[in-house]
Coordinates of C-alpha atoms in Angstrom, one line a residue:
M1 CA 16.4 -8.7 -14.7
S2 CA 16.8 -5.3 -13.1
E3 CA 15.9 -4.8 -9.4
K4 CA 13.3 -2.3 -10.4
S5 CA 11.5 -4.7 -12.7
E6 CA 11.6 -7.4 -10.0
F7 CA 10.0 -5.1 -7.5
S8 CA 7.3 -3.9 -9.9
A9 CA 5.4 -7.1 -9.7
Y10 CA 4.8 -6.6 -5.9
G11 CA 2.6 -3.6 -5.2
A12 CA 2.5 -3.9 -1.3
T13 CA 4.5 -5.1 1.6
G14 CA 4.9 -4.8 5.4
I15 CA 7.7 -3.0 7.2
G16 CA 8.6 -5.9 9.5
S17 CA 7.2 -5.8 13.0
M18 CA 3.9 -7.4 13.9
P19 CA 1.8 -7.4 17.2
G20 CA 1.8 -10.2 19.8
G21 CA 4.1 -13.0 20.4
D22 CA 2.8 -16.0 18.3
A23 CA 5.4 -16.6 15.6
R24 CA 3.1 -19.0 13.6
E25 CA 0.1 -16.6 13.7
A26 CA 2.3 -13.7 12.5
A27 CA 3.8 -15.7 9.7
K28 CA 0.3 -16.9 8.7
T29 CA -1.0 -13.4 8.6
V30 CA 1.9 -11.9 6.6
V31 CA 2.1 -14.8 4.1
G32 CA -1.7 -14.9 3.7
S33 CA -2.0 -11.2 3.2
F34 CA 0.4 -11.2 0.3
A35 CA -0.5 -14.6 -1.2
D36 CA -0.9 -15.2 -4.9
G37 CA 1.5 -12.4 -5.9
Q38 CA -0.6 -9.6 -4.3
G39 CA 2.4 -8.4 -2.4
L40 CA 5.8 -9.0 -1.0
P41 CA 5.9 -11.3 2.0
H42 CA 8.4 -10.8 4.8
L43 CA 9.9 -12.3 7.9
P44 CA 7.8 -11.0 10.8
E45 CA 9.3 -9.5 13.9
L46 CA 7.5 -9.7 17.3
P47 CA 9.1 -7.2 19.7
A48 CA 6.3 -7.6 22.2
R49 CA 8.0 -10.8 23.4
G50 CA 10.6 -8.5 25.2
P51 CA 14.4 -8.1 25.1
G52 CA 15.9 -10.1 22.3
A53 CA 12.8 -9.7 20.1
D54 CA 13.1 -5.9 20.1
M55 CA 14.7 -4.1 17.1
I56 CA 18.2 -3.8 18.5
G57 CA 18.3 -7.1 20.3
R58 CA 17.1 -9.1 17.4
T59 CA 20.0 -7.8 15.3
V60 CA 22.5 -8.2 18.1
G61 CA 21.5 -12.0 17.9
L62 CA 22.8 -11.9 14.3
L63 CA 26.2 -10.5 15.0
E64 CA 29.2 -12.7 14.3
E65 CA 31.8 -13.0 17.2
M66 CA 30.2 -10.1 19.0
Y67 CA 27.6 -10.4 21.7
G68 CA 25.3 -8.3 23.8
H69 CA 23.3 -8.3 27.1
V70 CA 20.6 -6.0 28.5
E71 CA 21.4 -3.3 31.0
P72 CA 18.8 -0.8 32.5
S73 CA 20.0 1.6 29.9
G74 CA 19.7 -0.8 26.9
W75 CA 21.7 -3.3 25.0
R76 CA 25.5 -3.4 25.8
I77 CA 28.4 -5.3 24.2
S78 CA 29.5 -8.5 26.0
D79 CA 32.5 -10.7 25.9
R80 CA 30.6 -13.9 25.4
P81 CA 27.1 -15.0 24.4
G82 CA 24.9 -14.8 27.6
R83 CA 21.2 -15.4 28.2
D84 CA 20.0 -12.3 26.3
T85 CA 21.9 -13.2 23.1
R86 CA 20.8 -16.8 23.3
R87 CA 17.2 -15.6 23.7
A88 CA 17.4 -13.4 20.7
R89 CA 18.8 -16.2 18.5
S90 CA 16.2 -18.7 19.8
W91 CA 13.3 -16.3 19.0
L92 CA 14.7 -15.7 15.5
G93 CA 14.8 -19.5 15.0
E94 CA 11.2 -19.7 16.0
D95 CA 10.3 -17.0 13.5
L96 CA 12.2 -18.8 10.7
D97 CA 10.5 -22.1 11.6
A98 CA 7.1 -20.5 11.3
L99 CA 7.9 -18.7 8.0
E100 CA 9.3 -21.9 6.5
E101 CA 6.0 -23.7 7.5
F102 CA 3.8 -21.2 5.7
T103 CA 6.0 -20.7 2.6
Q104 CA 6.2 -24.3 1.4
G105 CA 6.6 -24.2 -2.4
Y106 CA 6.9 -20.4 -2.5
E107 CA 8.7 -18.9 -5.4
G108 CA 9.4 -15.2 -5.6
L109 CA 10.8 -12.3 -3.6
L110 CA 10.9 -12.5 0.2
K111 CA 12.0 -9.7 2.5
V112 CA 14.1 -10.0 5.6
Q113 CA 14.9 -7.1 7.9
A114 CA 17.8 -6.2 10.1
V115 CA 18.9 -3.0 11.9
G116 CA 21.5 -1.1 9.8
P117 CA 25.0 -0.4 11.1
W118 CA 24.3 3.2 12.2
T119 CA 21.1 2.7 14.0
L120 CA 22.7 -0.3 15.7
A121 CA 25.8 1.8 16.6
A122 CA 23.5 4.5 18.1
G123 CA 21.5 2.0 20.1
L124 CA 24.2 -0.4 21.3
E125 CA 26.5 0.5 24.2
L126 CA 30.2 -0.1 24.7
R127 CA 31.3 -1.7 27.9
G128 CA 31.7 1.6 29.6
G129 CA 28.2 2.7 28.8
E130 CA 28.9 5.1 25.9
A131 CA 27.1 4.4 22.6
M132 CA 29.2 2.6 20.0
V133 CA 28.7 5.5 17.6
A134 CA 31.2 7.5 19.6
D135 CA 34.0 5.2 18.7
P136 CA 35.0 4.9 15.0
G137 CA 37.0 1.7 15.5
A138 CA 34.1 0.1 17.3
C139 CA 31.7 1.1 14.5
R140 CA 34.0 -0.5 11.9
D141 CA 34.2 -3.7 14.0
L142 CA 30.3 -3.6 14.4
A143 CA 29.7 -3.2 10.7
G144 CA 32.1 -6.1 9.9
S145 CA 30.4 -8.4 12.5
L146 CA 27.0 -7.5 11.2
A147 CA 28.0 -8.2 7.6
E148 CA 29.2 -11.6 8.5
G149 CA 26.2 -12.3 10.6
L150 CA 23.9 -11.2 7.8
R151 CA 25.6 -13.4 5.2
G152 CA 24.9 -16.4 7.5
H153 CA 21.3 -15.3 8.1
L154 CA 20.5 -14.9 4.4
A155 CA 22.1 -18.2 3.6
E156 CA 19.9 -19.8 6.2
V157 CA 16.7 -18.2 4.8
R158 CA 17.6 -19.4 1.3
R159 CA 18.2 -22.9 2.6
R160 CA 14.8 -23.0 4.3
I161 CA 12.9 -21.4 1.5
P162 CA 14.9 -22.4 -1.7
G163 CA 12.4 -20.8 -4.1
A164 CA 12.7 -17.4 -2.6
E165 CA 14.9 -14.5 -3.8
I166 CA 15.8 -12.4 -0.8
V167 CA 15.2 -8.7 -0.4
L168 CA 17.5 -7.3 2.3
Q169 CA 16.0 -4.4 4.2
L170 CA 18.2 -2.4 6.5
D171 CA 16.3 -0.4 9.2
E172 CA 18.0 2.9 9.8
P173 CA 15.6 5.2 11.8
S174 CA 18.6 6.8 13.6
L175 CA 20.5 7.5 10.4
T176 CA 19.7 11.2 10.2
A177 CA 20.5 11.7 13.9
V178 CA 23.9 10.1 13.4
L179 CA 24.7 12.3 10.4
R180 CA 23.6 15.5 12.2
G181 CA 25.2 14.8 15.6
R182 CA 21.9 14.3 17.4
V183 CA 22.3 10.9 19.1
R184 CA 22.1 11.5 22.8
S185 CA 24.2 10.0 25.4
A186 CA 22.7 7.6 28.0
S187 CA 22.4 10.5 30.5
G188 CA 20.6 12.6 27.8
Y189 CA 22.7 15.7 28.7
R190 CA 24.9 15.7 25.6
T191 CA 25.0 14.4 22.1
Y192 CA 27.7 12.5 20.2
R193 CA 29.7 14.1 17.4
A194 CA 28.2 13.7 13.8
V195 CA 29.8 10.8 11.8
D196 CA 31.4 11.8 8.5
R197 CA 28.9 11.3 5.6
Q198 CA 31.5 9.3 3.6
V199 CA 32.0 6.9 6.4
V200 CA 28.3 6.5 6.9
E201 CA 27.9 5.9 3.1
G202 CA 30.7 3.4 2.9
A203 CA 29.4 1.3 5.8
L204 CA 26.0 1.1 4.3
R205 CA 27.4 0.2 0.9
D206 CA 29.3 -2.7 2.4
L207 CA 26.2 -4.0 4.3
L208 CA 23.9 -3.7 1.2
A209 CA 26.4 -5.6 -0.8
V210 CA 26.0 -8.6 1.5
N211 CA 23.0 -9.5 -0.6
D212 CA 25.2 -10.2 -3.6
G213 CA 23.5 -8.0 -6.1
G214 CA 20.0 -8.9 -4.9
P215 CA 17.3 -6.4 -4.2
T216 CA 17.8 -4.1 -1.3
T217 CA 16.0 -1.4 0.6
V218 CA 16.7 0.9 3.5
H219 CA 13.8 1.8 5.8
S220 CA 13.4 4.9 8.0
C221 CA 10.2 6.1 9.6
A222 CA 12.0 9.2 10.9
P223 CA 11.9 12.6 9.3
D224 CA 14.5 13.9 6.8
V225 CA 15.6 10.7 5.1
P226 CA 18.9 11.2 3.3
F227 CA 17.7 10.0 -0.1
A228 CA 20.8 11.0 -2.1
L229 CA 23.2 9.4 0.3
L230 CA 21.2 6.1 0.3
R231 CA 21.2 6.1 -3.5
R232 CA 24.9 6.6 -3.6
A233 CA 25.3 3.7 -1.1
G234 CA 23.6 1.4 -3.5
A235 CA 20.1 1.1 -2.0
G236 CA 17.8 -0.2 -4.7
S237 CA 14.8 1.3 -2.9
V238 CA 14.0 3.5 0.0
S239 CA 11.2 2.9 2.5
F240 CA 9.8 5.8 4.5
D241 CA 6.7 7.4 6.2
F242 CA 5.1 9.3 3.3
S243 CA 3.3 11.7 5.8
L244 CA 6.8 13.0 7.0
L245 CA 7.8 14.1 3.4
T246 CA 8.5 17.8 3.1
E247 CA 8.7 20.0 0.0
R248 CA 12.5 20.3 0.3
E249 CA 12.8 16.6 -0.1
E250 CA 10.6 16.4 -3.2
E251 CA 13.4 17.1 -5.6
A252 CA 15.4 14.3 -4.2
I253 CA 12.4 12.0 -4.6
G254 CA 12.0 13.0 -8.3
E255 CA 15.7 12.4 -8.9
A256 CA 15.5 9.0 -7.2
V257 CA 12.5 7.9 -9.3
E258 CA 14.2 9.0 -12.6
D259 CA 17.3 7.1 -11.6
G260 CA 15.3 3.9 -11.2
T261 CA 15.1 3.9 -7.4
Q262 CA 12.0 2.2 -6.0
L263 CA 10.0 3.9 -3.3
L264 CA 8.3 2.0 -0.5
L265 CA 5.7 4.5 0.6
G266 CA 4.2 4.3 4.1
V267 CA 0.7 5.7 3.4
V268 CA -1.4 3.3 5.6
P269 CA -1.5 4.2 9.3
S270 CA 0.2 1.7 11.6
L271 CA -2.0 2.2 14.6
D272 CA -5.7 1.3 15.4
A273 CA -6.6 4.9 16.2
A274 CA -6.5 5.6 12.5
S275 CA -8.8 2.7 11.5
A276 CA -11.3 5.0 9.8
A277 CA -8.7 5.9 7.2
L278 CA -8.9 2.3 5.9
S279 CA -12.3 2.7 4.3
D280 CA -11.0 4.2 1.1
P281 CA -8.1 2.5 -0.7
G282 CA -8.0 5.2 -3.4
G283 CA -7.9 8.0 -0.9
S284 CA -4.9 6.5 0.8
V285 CA -2.8 6.9 -2.3
M286 CA -4.3 10.2 -3.4
G287 CA -1.2 12.1 -2.0
V288 CA 1.1 9.8 -4.1
R289 CA -0.8 10.7 -7.3
T290 CA -0.6 14.5 -6.3
L291 CA 3.1 14.2 -5.7
W292 CA 3.7 12.5 -9.1
N293 CA 1.8 15.3 -10.8
R294 CA 3.6 18.0 -8.9
L295 CA 7.0 16.6 -9.9
G296 CA 6.0 16.2 -13.5
L297 CA 6.6 12.4 -13.4
N298 CA 4.8 10.1 -15.8
P299 CA 1.7 8.6 -14.1
G300 CA 2.4 5.4 -16.0
T301 CA 5.6 4.9 -14.0
L302 CA 3.7 4.7 -10.6
A303 CA 3.1 0.9 -10.6
E304 CA 6.8 0.4 -11.5
S305 CA 8.2 2.8 -9.0
V306 CA 6.0 2.5 -5.9
V307 CA 5.3 -0.2 -3.3
I308 CA 2.6 0.6 -0.7
T309 CA 3.3 -0.1 3.0
P310 CA 2.2 0.8 6.5
S311 CA 3.7 4.1 7.8
C312 CA 5.9 2.1 10.2
G313 CA 5.9 -1.3 11.8
L314 CA 2.7 -2.8 13.2
A315 CA 3.9 -3.9 16.6
G316 CA 1.7 -1.3 18.4
A317 CA -1.4 -2.4 16.6
S318 CA -4.0 -4.9 17.5
P319 CA -3.8 -8.3 15.6
A320 CA -7.1 -7.5 13.9
Y321 CA -5.9 -4.0 12.8
A322 CA -2.6 -5.4 11.6
R323 CA -4.4 -7.9 9.3
T324 CA -6.7 -5.1 8.0
A325 CA -3.8 -2.7 7.5
L326 CA -1.8 -5.3 5.3
A327 CA -5.0 -6.1 3.3
H328 CA -5.5 -2.4 2.8
C329 CA -2.0 -1.9 1.5
V330 CA -2.8 -4.5 -1.2
R331 CA -6.1 -2.7 -2.1
A332 CA -4.4 0.7 -2.2
A333 CA -1.6 -0.6 -4.4
R334 CA -4.2 -2.1 -6.8
S335 CA -6.0 1.3 -6.9
L336 CA -2.8 3.1 -7.8
A337 CA -2.0 0.6 -10.5
D338 CA -5.6 0.6 -12.0
N339 CA -6.0 4.4 -11.8
P340 CA -2.6 6.2 -11.7
E341 CA -4.1 9.5 -12.6

């Protein structure tokens, strides 16, 4: 079965992060929102708990034979696992316990998220305080450590939820900044040199391959997502904030769809301030229909090609809004499938 056809049965999903610090409540919300085949459940992330539950720290906890600790400027590489690394691993264990509890007997796709190698390299400091992205050798070591850590993590999820087929999501919001030399130093007064595109592509390809041919996606809620590069790296789907899409990227979108790449479109606002936008599921996907028409794509392919998501993670939302937003993703996806034109 192709990755595209596997995804086509799941019209909606979340990005990853959820509000609050209660792992059981978050897992219950996510699994319940996408129950009975209405969407693709995922392992929740709860950054409000603090360092170790944040995006970078959570993935530091996955690294193999590489450790980190928190400095005032952010996460920094350590020689041994200290309190911060142990805390990250402990919270991940709690999240897995909660997900396992609410997915008893589950069979189907299940998404897990980790920070990709380039956003991690941009957000993690060497011992001297420079970002790892400044050191090609350190980047290679980091990518290798992450690959090994992810293999163990995916194996653990499969052991706990044996009926699940894992979708691996790499979060790469800093990818474009890495490619364009826009990652700022800790002082903020300079930027690091751009990383060669072939090097970036190769590392992403190696990390995506960790899922052994299973479904993969790369997520970025930053502008100017490099769609062609991600396709070449082997991403089966690309997840992005639909509101940031510009006309110059539309051709790349059309080529991706025609090549069989799935699009996870962030069309549902991720913050409470936009709650009024959740009154009309059909209106939420109107722009998607318009894009399809402008690109000359067959409307009948929408349900196969598109999964509806929030625009970004829901960590900054209220618990009530997060539940409403995920439910709205399901309704909007149904509207798109029922009325593609």
